[in-house]
Amino acid sequence: MTVLMGETSPTGVTSQGVPAPLAFLRGVLCLNASYRPVGHCGLLPADGYAQHPYSNSRGPFLDPAA
């Protein structure tokens, strides 16, 4: 069986309690800000992880030069 770990938002939303993707991953993987292990977390039983790729409503059609 394949276990996937969900999908994070493209950015954090502090006012709504949504952590930024790297902050979320550091928490899930028990890493500090320098990506060093902290505590004694067990292995995460997940085979994959997804990061939402688009940060606005234009998605892949955004033209940053416009």
Short mmCIF file of N, CA and C in Angstrom, two decimals:
data_model
loop_
_atom_site.label_atom_id
_atom_site.label_comp_id
_atom_site.label_asym_id
_atom_site.label_seq_id
_atom_site.Cartn_x
_atom_site.Cartn_y
_atom_site.Cartn_z
N MET A 1 0.84 -1.16 0.00
CA MET A 1 0.00 0.00 0.00
C MET A 1 0.90 1.24 0.00
N THR A 2 0.51 2.25 -0.78
CA THR A 2 1.21 3.52 -0.83
C THR A 2 0.51 4.52 0.08
N VAL A 3 1.29 5.21 0.91
CA VAL A 3 0.74 6.21 1.82
C VAL A 3 1.30 7.57 1.42
N LEU A 4 0.40 8.52 1.14
CA LEU A 4 0.81 9.87 0.79
C LEU A 4 0.54 10.80 1.96
N MET A 5 1.35 11.84 2.10
CA MET A 5 1.31 12.71 3.26
C MET A 5 0.54 13.99 3.04
N GLY A 6 -0.37 14.06 2.11
CA GLY A 6 -1.16 15.26 1.92
C GLY A 6 -0.49 16.28 1.04
N GLU A 7 -1.01 17.50 1.10
CA GLU A 7 -0.50 18.57 0.25
C GLU A 7 -0.49 19.87 1.04
N THR A 8 0.64 20.58 1.00
CA THR A 8 0.72 21.86 1.70
C THR A 8 0.35 22.99 0.76
N SER A 9 -0.04 24.11 1.35
CA SER A 9 -0.35 25.30 0.56
C SER A 9 0.96 25.88 0.02
N PRO A 10 0.89 26.72 -1.02
CA PRO A 10 2.11 27.28 -1.59
C PRO A 10 2.82 28.24 -0.64
N THR A 11 2.07 28.87 0.26
CA THR A 11 2.65 29.78 1.26
C THR A 11 1.90 29.59 2.57
N GLY A 12 2.47 30.07 3.64
CA GLY A 12 1.78 30.03 4.92
C GLY A 12 0.82 31.21 5.03
N VAL A 13 -0.17 31.07 5.90
CA VAL A 13 -1.13 32.15 6.18
C VAL A 13 -1.16 32.29 7.69
N THR A 14 -0.29 33.15 8.22
CA THR A 14 -0.13 33.29 9.66
C THR A 14 -1.43 33.62 10.35
N SER A 15 -2.24 34.52 9.76
CA SER A 15 -3.49 34.94 10.40
C SER A 15 -4.50 33.80 10.53
N GLN A 16 -4.34 32.75 9.74
CA GLN A 16 -5.26 31.61 9.80
C GLN A 16 -4.61 30.37 10.41
N GLY A 17 -3.39 30.53 10.92
CA GLY A 17 -2.70 29.41 11.56
C GLY A 17 -2.17 28.37 10.60
N VAL A 18 -1.97 28.74 9.33
CA VAL A 18 -1.45 27.82 8.33
C VAL A 18 0.06 28.02 8.25
N PRO A 19 0.85 27.02 8.62
CA PRO A 19 2.30 27.20 8.58
C PRO A 19 2.84 27.22 7.14
N ALA A 20 3.96 27.88 6.97
CA ALA A 20 4.64 27.84 5.67
C ALA A 20 5.09 26.40 5.41
N PRO A 21 5.21 26.00 4.14
CA PRO A 21 5.55 24.61 3.83
C PRO A 21 6.81 24.08 4.51
N LEU A 22 7.89 24.86 4.52
CA LEU A 22 9.11 24.36 5.16
C LEU A 22 8.96 24.26 6.67
N ALA A 23 8.24 25.19 7.28
CA ALA A 23 7.99 25.10 8.72
C ALA A 23 7.18 23.84 9.04
N PHE A 24 6.18 23.55 8.22
CA PHE A 24 5.37 22.34 8.40
C PHE A 24 6.24 21.09 8.30
N LEU A 25 7.07 21.03 7.26
CA LEU A 25 7.92 19.85 7.08
C LEU A 25 8.93 19.69 8.21
N ARG A 26 9.51 20.80 8.67
CA ARG A 26 10.43 20.69 9.80
C ARG A 26 9.71 20.12 11.02
N GLY A 27 8.47 20.54 11.26
CA GLY A 27 7.72 20.01 12.38
C GLY A 27 7.40 18.54 12.22
N VAL A 28 6.95 18.15 11.06
CA VAL A 28 6.58 16.75 10.80
C VAL A 28 7.80 15.83 10.89
N LEU A 29 8.94 16.33 10.41
CA LEU A 29 10.15 15.51 10.37
C LEU A 29 11.04 15.70 11.60
N CYS A 30 10.57 16.50 12.58
CA CYS A 30 11.31 16.76 13.82
C CYS A 30 12.69 17.35 13.55
N LEU A 31 12.73 18.43 12.78
CA LEU A 31 13.98 19.10 12.45
C LEU A 31 13.94 20.53 13.00
N ASN A 32 15.11 21.06 13.36
CA ASN A 32 15.15 22.45 13.80
C ASN A 32 15.32 23.37 12.59
N ALA A 33 15.52 24.66 12.83
CA ALA A 33 15.63 25.63 11.74
C ALA A 33 16.85 25.38 10.86
N SER A 34 17.84 24.64 11.39
CA SER A 34 19.03 24.28 10.61
C SER A 34 18.91 22.90 9.99
N TYR A 35 17.69 22.32 10.06
CA TYR A 35 17.40 20.99 9.50
C TYR A 35 18.19 19.88 10.18
N ARG A 36 18.45 20.06 11.46
CA ARG A 36 19.08 19.02 12.27
C ARG A 36 17.99 18.35 13.09
N PRO A 37 18.09 17.03 13.30
CA PRO A 37 17.06 16.32 14.08
C PRO A 37 16.98 16.83 15.52
N VAL A 38 15.75 16.94 16.00
CA VAL A 38 15.51 17.28 17.40
C VAL A 38 14.56 16.25 17.98
N GLY A 39 14.79 15.90 19.23
CA GLY A 39 13.92 14.91 19.86
C GLY A 39 14.17 13.52 19.31
N HIS A 40 13.21 12.66 19.56
CA HIS A 40 13.32 11.27 19.14
C HIS A 40 12.08 10.86 18.36
N CYS A 41 11.90 11.43 17.20
CA CYS A 41 10.75 11.07 16.36
C CYS A 41 11.01 9.74 15.67
N GLY A 42 9.96 8.98 15.50
CA GLY A 42 10.07 7.73 14.78
C GLY A 42 10.04 7.98 13.28
N LEU A 43 10.19 6.93 12.52
CA LEU A 43 10.12 7.04 11.07
C LEU A 43 8.72 7.43 10.64
N LEU A 44 8.62 8.25 9.64
CA LEU A 44 7.33 8.68 9.12
C LEU A 44 6.86 7.66 8.09
N PRO A 45 5.72 7.00 8.31
CA PRO A 45 5.27 5.97 7.38
C PRO A 45 4.58 6.58 6.15
N ALA A 46 5.34 7.32 5.36
CA ALA A 46 4.77 7.96 4.17
C ALA A 46 5.69 7.69 2.98
N ASP A 47 5.08 7.54 1.82
CA ASP A 47 5.83 7.27 0.59
C ASP A 47 5.94 8.50 -0.30
N GLY A 48 5.15 9.53 -0.03
CA GLY A 48 5.18 10.70 -0.89
C GLY A 48 4.61 11.92 -0.20
N TYR A 49 4.88 13.07 -0.78
CA TYR A 49 4.47 14.37 -0.24
C TYR A 49 4.19 15.29 -1.43
N ALA A 50 3.20 16.15 -1.31
CA ALA A 50 2.86 17.06 -2.40
C ALA A 50 2.88 18.50 -1.92
N GLN A 51 3.45 19.38 -2.73
CA GLN A 51 3.48 20.81 -2.48
C GLN A 51 2.65 21.48 -3.55
N HIS A 52 1.65 22.28 -3.17
CA HIS A 52 0.80 22.96 -4.15
C HIS A 52 1.68 23.94 -4.94
N PRO A 53 1.71 23.84 -6.28
CA PRO A 53 2.65 24.61 -7.06
C PRO A 53 2.27 26.05 -7.36
N TYR A 54 1.02 26.44 -7.21
CA TYR A 54 0.61 27.77 -7.64
C TYR A 54 0.24 28.64 -6.46
N SER A 55 0.73 29.89 -6.48
CA SER A 55 0.47 30.78 -5.35
C SER A 55 -0.57 31.86 -5.65
N ASN A 56 -1.19 31.83 -6.83
CA ASN A 56 -2.26 32.79 -7.12
C ASN A 56 -3.27 32.17 -8.07
N SER A 57 -4.33 32.90 -8.34
CA SER A 57 -5.43 32.34 -9.13
C SER A 57 -5.10 32.16 -10.61
N ARG A 58 -4.05 32.78 -11.11
CA ARG A 58 -3.68 32.61 -12.52
C ARG A 58 -2.96 31.29 -12.75
N GLY A 59 -2.46 30.68 -11.68
CA GLY A 59 -1.80 29.38 -11.78
C GLY A 59 -0.68 29.37 -12.82
N PRO A 60 -0.66 28.36 -13.67
CA PRO A 60 0.44 28.25 -14.64
C PRO A 60 0.36 29.31 -15.74
N PHE A 61 -0.71 30.10 -15.76
CA PHE A 61 -0.86 31.12 -16.81
C PHE A 61 -0.35 32.49 -16.35
N LEU A 62 0.23 32.57 -15.15
CA LEU A 62 0.76 33.83 -14.65
C LEU A 62 1.96 34.26 -15.50
N ASP A 63 1.97 35.51 -15.92
CA ASP A 63 3.09 36.07 -16.65
C ASP A 63 3.76 37.08 -15.71
N PRO A 64 4.86 36.69 -15.03
CA PRO A 64 5.46 37.57 -14.04
C PRO A 64 6.02 38.85 -14.66
N ALA A 65 6.26 38.87 -15.96
CA ALA A 65 6.82 40.06 -16.61
C ALA A 65 5.72 41.10 -16.88
N ALA A 66 4.46 40.71 -16.81
CA ALA A 66 3.36 41.63 -17.15
C ALA A 66 3.04 42.56 -16.01
#
